[in-house]
Amino acid sequence: MKKGKKLYEGKAKIIYATADKNLVIQYFKDDATAFNNLKKSKIEGKGVLNNRISEHILTNLGQIGIKNHLVKRLNMREQIIKLVEIIPIEFIIRNVATGSITKRLGIEDGTVLKEPLLEYCLKDDNLGDPLIAEEHILAFDWASKHELEKVKKMILRINDFMIGMFRGVGIKLIDFKVEFGRIKINGKSEVILADEISPDTCRLWDSITDKKLDKDRFRKDLGDLIPAYTEVAKRLGIFHEYSNVSAVNVTRLRSVKKKKKIREYQKLLHLKNMF
Ligand code: 5GP
């Protein structure tokens, strides 16, 4: 499919027109930004990994009935997606408290939440994506009550599915951000999942060591972002050519209980490598 003119350039992606007015091309850049664009860098290969990981997750979500914008991946950096009208809200789901919520509310980092917590932020870089309430969304017509109810249901299913998917490969899904868009299906406006789901938009911790396998490696200057994203891709079975996944460094953990957990985990990785 031929790439037309650039329609929009964001911090991590570019959207191009195509000959079909309902479809656009989403290009994944290598740019990394944090703290509302104050910290910027180019990390070679990040776009390629996010393209593959997001394709994998959205395809799987599609298979359990979560309608989304992905049509197909075109190449290493591009996917064809349905053109949607983005709802200007970042929907954030937290299973474990870390990041902004710990600073905002003084909650201890790593606190496991009784149930998933949904937060809304207005998508506005100039305002620093402020936290808003459902009442704001309705008061300013950023989304209708009906749309919000549908989105909430989808988010809970997405969270349940992703917790299980990541748990199966030794990763804890700490939190993530998703975006939704409106599209006309048979003349009726529907809300579908849009944007991307990748280590740029999720917090992913190794189940045993709590090693960060996400964009916090960039935000917190931890380094090794590409090896971490590659580890996520490998564990999800995306890069079959690198199937000899080795367990992460666990030598610092000493308790008997932890050692048992490590052995179970290593067995799991070994099993996975056999396929
Ligand atoms: P926090 O509010 O703790 O900074 O982020 C919560 C979750 O939402 C994290 O998984 C983070 O990656 C994701 N998130 C929040 N805002 C953004 C954003 O503007 N861009 C991206 N890529 N992720 C975001």
Short mmCIF file of C-alpha atoms and ligand atoms in Angstrom, two decimals:
data_model
loop_
_atom_site.label_atom_id
_atom_site.label_comp_id
_atom_site.label_asym_id
_atom_site.label_seq_id
_atom_site.Cartn_x
_atom_site.Cartn_y
_atom_site.Cartn_z
CA MET A 1 0.00 0.00 0.00
CA LYS A 2 1.42 3.40 -1.04
CA LYS A 3 2.14 5.97 1.61
CA GLY A 4 0.41 9.32 1.02
CA LYS A 5 0.95 12.64 2.75
CA LYS A 6 1.82 12.98 6.40
CA LEU A 7 -1.37 13.65 8.38
CA TYR A 8 0.01 13.84 11.91
CA GLU A 9 3.31 13.47 13.71
CA GLY A 10 3.31 12.56 17.40
CA LYS A 11 6.14 11.88 19.84
CA ALA A 12 6.57 8.23 18.90
CA LYS A 13 4.54 7.74 15.72
CA ILE A 14 3.66 9.31 12.38
CA ILE A 15 0.34 8.85 10.57
CA TYR A 16 0.28 8.89 6.74
CA ALA A 17 -2.72 8.94 4.40
CA THR A 18 -3.35 6.11 1.94
CA ALA A 19 -5.42 5.88 -1.25
CA ASP A 20 -8.26 4.51 0.91
CA LYS A 21 -9.83 7.33 2.94
CA ASN A 22 -10.73 4.94 5.75
CA LEU A 23 -7.21 3.58 6.21
CA VAL A 24 -3.92 5.20 7.28
CA ILE A 25 -0.38 4.02 7.83
CA GLN A 26 1.04 4.19 11.35
CA TYR A 27 4.86 4.52 11.37
CA PHE A 28 6.74 3.72 14.61
CA LYS A 29 9.66 6.09 15.25
CA ASP A 30 12.74 5.41 17.36
CA ASP A 31 12.18 8.62 19.34
CA ALA A 32 11.79 8.30 23.08
CA THR A 33 10.34 11.13 25.14
CA ALA A 34 9.44 11.49 28.80
CA PHE A 35 8.27 14.09 31.31
CA ASN A 36 6.08 15.87 28.80
CA ASN A 37 8.84 16.06 26.17
CA LEU A 38 11.48 17.50 28.53
CA LYS A 39 13.64 14.39 28.09
CA LYS A 40 14.24 13.25 24.51
CA SER A 41 16.41 10.70 22.75
CA LYS A 42 16.55 8.42 19.74
CA ILE A 43 16.88 4.73 20.59
CA GLU A 44 17.66 2.74 17.48
CA GLY A 45 15.33 -0.21 17.03
CA LYS A 46 12.66 0.86 19.52
CA GLY A 47 10.11 1.55 16.76
CA VAL A 48 10.67 -1.87 15.21
CA LEU A 49 10.11 -3.63 18.55
CA ASN A 50 7.02 -1.59 19.43
CA ASN A 51 5.53 -2.24 15.99
CA ARG A 52 5.91 -6.01 16.46
CA ILE A 53 4.82 -6.11 20.10
CA SER A 54 1.78 -3.88 19.52
CA GLU A 55 0.77 -5.95 16.48
CA HIS A 56 0.99 -9.12 18.60
CA ILE A 57 -1.09 -7.72 21.47
CA LEU A 58 -3.77 -6.05 19.31
CA THR A 59 -4.11 -9.18 17.15
CA ASN A 60 -4.62 -11.29 20.27
CA LEU A 61 -7.10 -8.80 21.70
CA GLY A 62 -8.98 -8.85 18.38
CA GLN A 63 -9.26 -12.61 18.73
CA ILE A 64 -11.04 -12.28 22.08
CA GLY A 65 -13.48 -9.74 20.63
CA ILE A 66 -11.82 -6.41 21.44
CA LYS A 67 -12.38 -4.39 18.28
CA ASN A 68 -9.31 -2.35 17.42
CA HIS A 69 -7.82 -0.25 14.65
CA LEU A 70 -5.15 -2.72 13.45
CA VAL A 71 -5.65 -4.01 9.92
CA LYS A 72 -2.20 -5.53 9.34
CA ARG A 73 1.49 -4.93 9.83
CA LEU A 74 3.08 -3.76 6.60
CA ASN A 75 6.78 -4.02 7.41
CA MET A 76 9.29 -3.56 10.23
CA ARG A 77 8.04 -0.09 11.17
CA GLU A 78 4.60 0.35 9.67
CA GLN A 79 1.10 -0.95 10.08
CA ILE A 80 -2.13 -0.23 8.24
CA ILE A 81 -4.75 0.95 10.66
CA LYS A 82 -8.34 2.15 10.44
CA LEU A 83 -8.70 5.92 10.59
CA VAL A 84 -10.51 6.83 13.80
CA GLU A 85 -11.43 10.02 15.57
CA ILE A 86 -9.32 9.76 18.72
CA ILE A 87 -11.13 10.38 22.01
CA PRO A 88 -8.87 12.94 23.73
CA ILE A 89 -8.43 10.87 26.91
CA GLU A 90 -5.56 8.68 28.11
CA PHE A 91 -7.11 5.76 29.98
CA ILE A 92 -4.67 4.48 32.60
CA ILE A 93 -5.18 1.16 34.36
CA ARG A 94 -3.14 0.31 37.42
CA ASN A 95 -2.76 -3.11 39.05
CA VAL A 96 0.20 -2.08 41.20
CA ALA A 97 0.89 1.48 42.40
CA THR A 98 4.03 3.02 40.95
CA GLY A 99 4.92 6.11 38.92
CA SER A 100 2.78 9.24 39.12
CA ILE A 101 0.18 7.85 41.55
CA THR A 102 2.79 7.18 44.23
CA LYS A 103 4.02 10.78 44.03
CA ARG A 104 0.55 12.29 43.75
CA LEU A 105 -1.01 10.39 46.65
CA GLY A 106 1.98 9.32 48.73
CA ILE A 107 1.23 5.62 48.16
CA GLU A 108 4.15 3.26 48.73
CA ASP A 109 5.78 2.16 45.47
CA GLY A 110 4.85 -1.43 44.59
CA THR A 111 1.57 -1.52 46.56
CA VAL A 112 -0.65 -4.18 44.99
CA LEU A 113 -4.10 -2.68 44.40
CA LYS A 114 -7.21 -4.53 45.64
CA GLU A 115 -8.69 -4.22 42.17
CA PRO A 116 -7.66 -2.51 38.92
CA LEU A 117 -7.79 1.25 39.25
CA LEU A 118 -8.86 3.28 36.22
CA GLU A 119 -7.67 6.88 35.85
CA TYR A 120 -8.38 9.43 33.14
CA CYS A 121 -5.96 12.04 31.81
CA LEU A 122 -6.78 14.71 29.27
CA LYS A 123 -4.60 14.25 26.17
CA ASP A 124 -3.05 17.70 26.03
CA ASP A 125 0.73 18.13 26.01
CA ASN A 126 0.47 21.87 26.66
CA LEU A 127 -1.34 21.15 29.92
CA GLY A 128 0.88 18.13 30.78
CA ASP A 129 -1.93 15.55 30.30
CA PRO A 130 -3.74 16.46 33.57
CA LEU A 131 -5.64 13.91 35.63
CA ILE A 132 -9.39 14.43 35.24
CA ALA A 133 -12.59 12.93 36.65
CA GLU A 134 -15.36 11.17 34.76
CA GLU A 135 -17.48 14.26 35.44
CA HIS A 136 -15.05 16.41 33.43
CA ILE A 137 -15.29 14.02 30.49
CA LEU A 138 -19.08 14.28 30.50
CA ALA A 139 -19.21 18.01 31.29
CA PHE A 140 -16.99 18.91 28.35
CA ASP A 141 -18.35 16.21 25.99
CA TRP A 142 -14.96 14.55 25.49
CA ALA A 143 -16.92 11.28 25.45
CA SER A 144 -20.56 10.33 26.04
CA LYS A 145 -21.78 8.27 29.00
CA HIS A 146 -22.53 5.40 26.62
CA GLU A 147 -19.01 5.54 25.14
CA LEU A 148 -17.44 5.62 28.60
CA GLU A 149 -19.41 2.59 29.74
CA LYS A 150 -18.29 0.66 26.64
CA VAL A 151 -14.66 1.74 27.11
CA LYS A 152 -14.67 0.72 30.78
CA LYS A 153 -15.93 -2.78 29.90
CA MET A 154 -13.30 -3.13 27.17
CA ILE A 155 -10.52 -1.93 29.46
CA LEU A 156 -11.32 -4.51 32.13
CA ARG A 157 -11.24 -7.29 29.53
CA ILE A 158 -8.01 -5.94 28.04
CA ASN A 159 -6.46 -5.82 31.50
CA ASP A 160 -7.59 -9.37 32.40
CA PHE A 161 -6.31 -10.72 29.11
CA MET A 162 -2.97 -8.93 29.28
CA ILE A 163 -2.35 -9.88 32.93
CA GLY A 164 -2.75 -13.54 31.93
CA MET A 165 -0.73 -13.23 28.74
CA PHE A 166 2.20 -11.60 30.51
CA ARG A 167 1.97 -13.80 33.61
CA GLY A 168 2.39 -16.83 31.35
CA VAL A 169 5.78 -15.52 30.25
CA GLY A 170 7.05 -14.44 33.66
CA ILE A 171 6.06 -10.76 33.50
CA LYS A 172 3.86 -8.71 35.83
CA LEU A 173 1.57 -6.15 34.19
CA ILE A 174 1.90 -3.22 36.58
CA ASP A 175 -0.05 -0.57 34.66
CA PHE A 176 -0.71 0.68 31.13
CA LYS A 177 -2.22 3.44 29.06
CA VAL A 178 -4.70 2.94 26.24
CA GLU A 179 -6.51 5.19 23.81
CA PHE A 180 -9.79 4.72 21.98
CA GLY A 181 -11.26 6.18 18.81
CA ARG A 182 -14.62 6.56 17.10
CA ILE A 183 -15.32 4.90 13.79
CA LYS A 184 -18.47 4.45 11.70
CA ILE A 185 -19.44 0.79 11.29
CA ASN A 186 -22.54 0.25 9.08
CA GLY A 187 -23.40 3.92 9.57
CA LYS A 188 -23.26 3.62 13.39
CA SER A 189 -20.55 5.29 15.52
CA GLU A 190 -18.56 2.73 17.51
CA VAL A 191 -15.65 3.03 19.90
CA ILE A 192 -12.63 0.84 19.19
CA LEU A 193 -9.18 0.43 20.73
CA ALA A 194 -6.56 2.57 18.94
CA ASP A 195 -2.94 3.82 19.25
CA GLU A 196 -0.48 1.12 20.47
CA ILE A 197 0.12 -1.26 23.37
CA SER A 198 3.84 -1.82 23.89
CA PRO A 199 6.56 -1.46 26.53
CA ASP A 200 6.33 2.29 25.77
CA THR A 201 2.77 2.38 27.10
CA CYS A 202 2.86 -0.36 29.79
CA ARG A 203 4.89 -0.99 32.91
CA LEU A 204 6.19 -4.55 32.78
CA TRP A 205 8.24 -6.09 35.59
CA ASP A 206 9.93 -9.45 35.59
CA SER A 207 7.76 -11.70 37.82
CA ILE A 208 10.63 -12.80 40.02
CA THR A 209 13.21 -10.06 40.05
CA ASP A 210 10.94 -7.04 39.44
CA LYS A 211 13.43 -5.99 36.74
CA LYS A 212 11.84 -3.22 34.67
CA LEU A 213 11.21 -4.26 31.06
CA ASP A 214 9.57 -1.04 29.85
CA LYS A 215 10.02 2.65 29.14
CA ASP A 216 10.94 3.35 32.76
CA ARG A 217 14.43 2.18 31.67
CA PHE A 218 14.56 5.42 29.67
CA ARG A 219 12.64 7.61 32.15
CA LYS A 220 14.88 6.54 35.05
CA ASP A 221 18.16 6.31 33.07
CA LEU A 222 18.44 2.58 33.74
CA GLY A 223 19.89 1.89 30.27
CA ASP A 224 19.49 -1.31 28.22
CA LEU A 225 16.08 -0.37 26.86
CA ILE A 226 16.47 -2.37 23.66
CA PRO A 227 17.54 -5.59 25.45
CA ALA A 228 14.53 -5.17 27.78
CA TYR A 229 12.03 -4.66 24.92
CA THR A 230 13.66 -7.54 23.02
CA GLU A 231 13.23 -9.73 26.12
CA VAL A 232 9.50 -8.90 26.15
CA ALA A 233 9.21 -9.72 22.43
CA LYS A 234 11.12 -12.98 22.83
CA ARG A 235 9.08 -14.12 25.81
CA LEU A 236 5.85 -13.38 23.93
CA GLY A 237 7.19 -15.67 21.20
CA ILE A 238 7.39 -12.91 18.62
CA PHE A 239 11.01 -13.45 17.65
CA HIS A 240 11.19 -17.20 17.11
CA GLU A 241 14.70 -16.92 15.71
CA TYR A 242 15.92 -15.99 19.20
CA SER A 243 14.04 -18.73 21.01
CA ASN A 244 16.94 -19.67 23.33
CA VAL A 245 15.77 -17.20 25.97
CA SER A 246 18.01 -17.23 29.00
CA ALA A 247 16.61 -16.45 32.43
CA VAL A 248 17.32 -12.97 33.72
CA ASN A 249 19.99 -12.52 36.38
CA VAL A 250 18.51 -13.83 39.61
CA THR A 251 21.63 -14.51 41.62
CA ARG A 252 20.91 -11.78 44.16
CA LEU A 253 17.79 -13.54 45.48
CA ARG A 254 18.69 -15.91 48.28
CA SER A 255 15.66 -17.11 50.26
CA VAL A 256 14.56 -20.75 49.87
CA LYS A 257 11.09 -19.65 48.79
CA LYS A 258 12.55 -17.38 46.14
CA LYS A 259 14.99 -20.06 44.95
CA LYS A 260 12.03 -22.45 44.52
CA LYS A 261 10.19 -19.79 42.56
CA ILE A 262 13.28 -19.25 40.40
CA ARG A 263 13.53 -22.98 39.63
CA GLU A 264 9.84 -23.04 38.63
CA TYR A 265 10.39 -20.00 36.48
CA GLN A 266 13.46 -21.46 34.79
CA LYS A 267 11.50 -24.65 34.07
CA LEU A 268 8.79 -22.51 32.51
CA LEU A 269 11.31 -20.74 30.28
CA HIS A 270 12.88 -24.05 29.35
CA LEU A 271 9.46 -25.44 28.41
CA LYS A 272 8.72 -22.38 26.35
CA ASN A 273 12.02 -22.75 24.50
CA MET A 274 11.08 -26.26 23.44
CA PHE A 275 8.32 -24.88 21.18
P1 5GP B 1 2.17 7.30 35.14
O1 5GP B 1 0.90 8.08 35.28
O2 5GP B 1 2.49 6.51 36.36
O3 5GP B 1 3.32 8.14 34.67
O4 5GP B 1 1.91 6.26 33.94
C1 5GP B 1 0.98 5.20 34.08
C2 5GP B 1 1.08 4.29 32.86
O5 5GP B 1 0.58 4.96 31.72
C3 5GP B 1 2.49 3.85 32.51
O6 5GP B 1 2.44 2.53 32.03
C4 5GP B 1 2.92 4.79 31.41
O7 5GP B 1 3.81 4.16 30.53
C5 5GP B 1 1.57 5.06 30.72
N1 5GP B 1 1.49 6.44 30.22
C6 5GP B 1 0.91 7.50 30.82
N2 5GP B 1 1.00 8.61 30.06
C7 5GP B 1 1.65 8.24 28.96
C8 5GP B 1 2.06 8.95 27.78
O8 5GP B 1 1.81 10.14 27.60
N3 5GP B 1 2.76 8.23 26.86
C9 5GP B 1 3.03 6.90 27.03
N4 5GP B 1 3.73 6.25 26.08
N5 5GP B 1 2.64 6.21 28.11
C10 5GP B 1 1.96 6.87 29.06
#
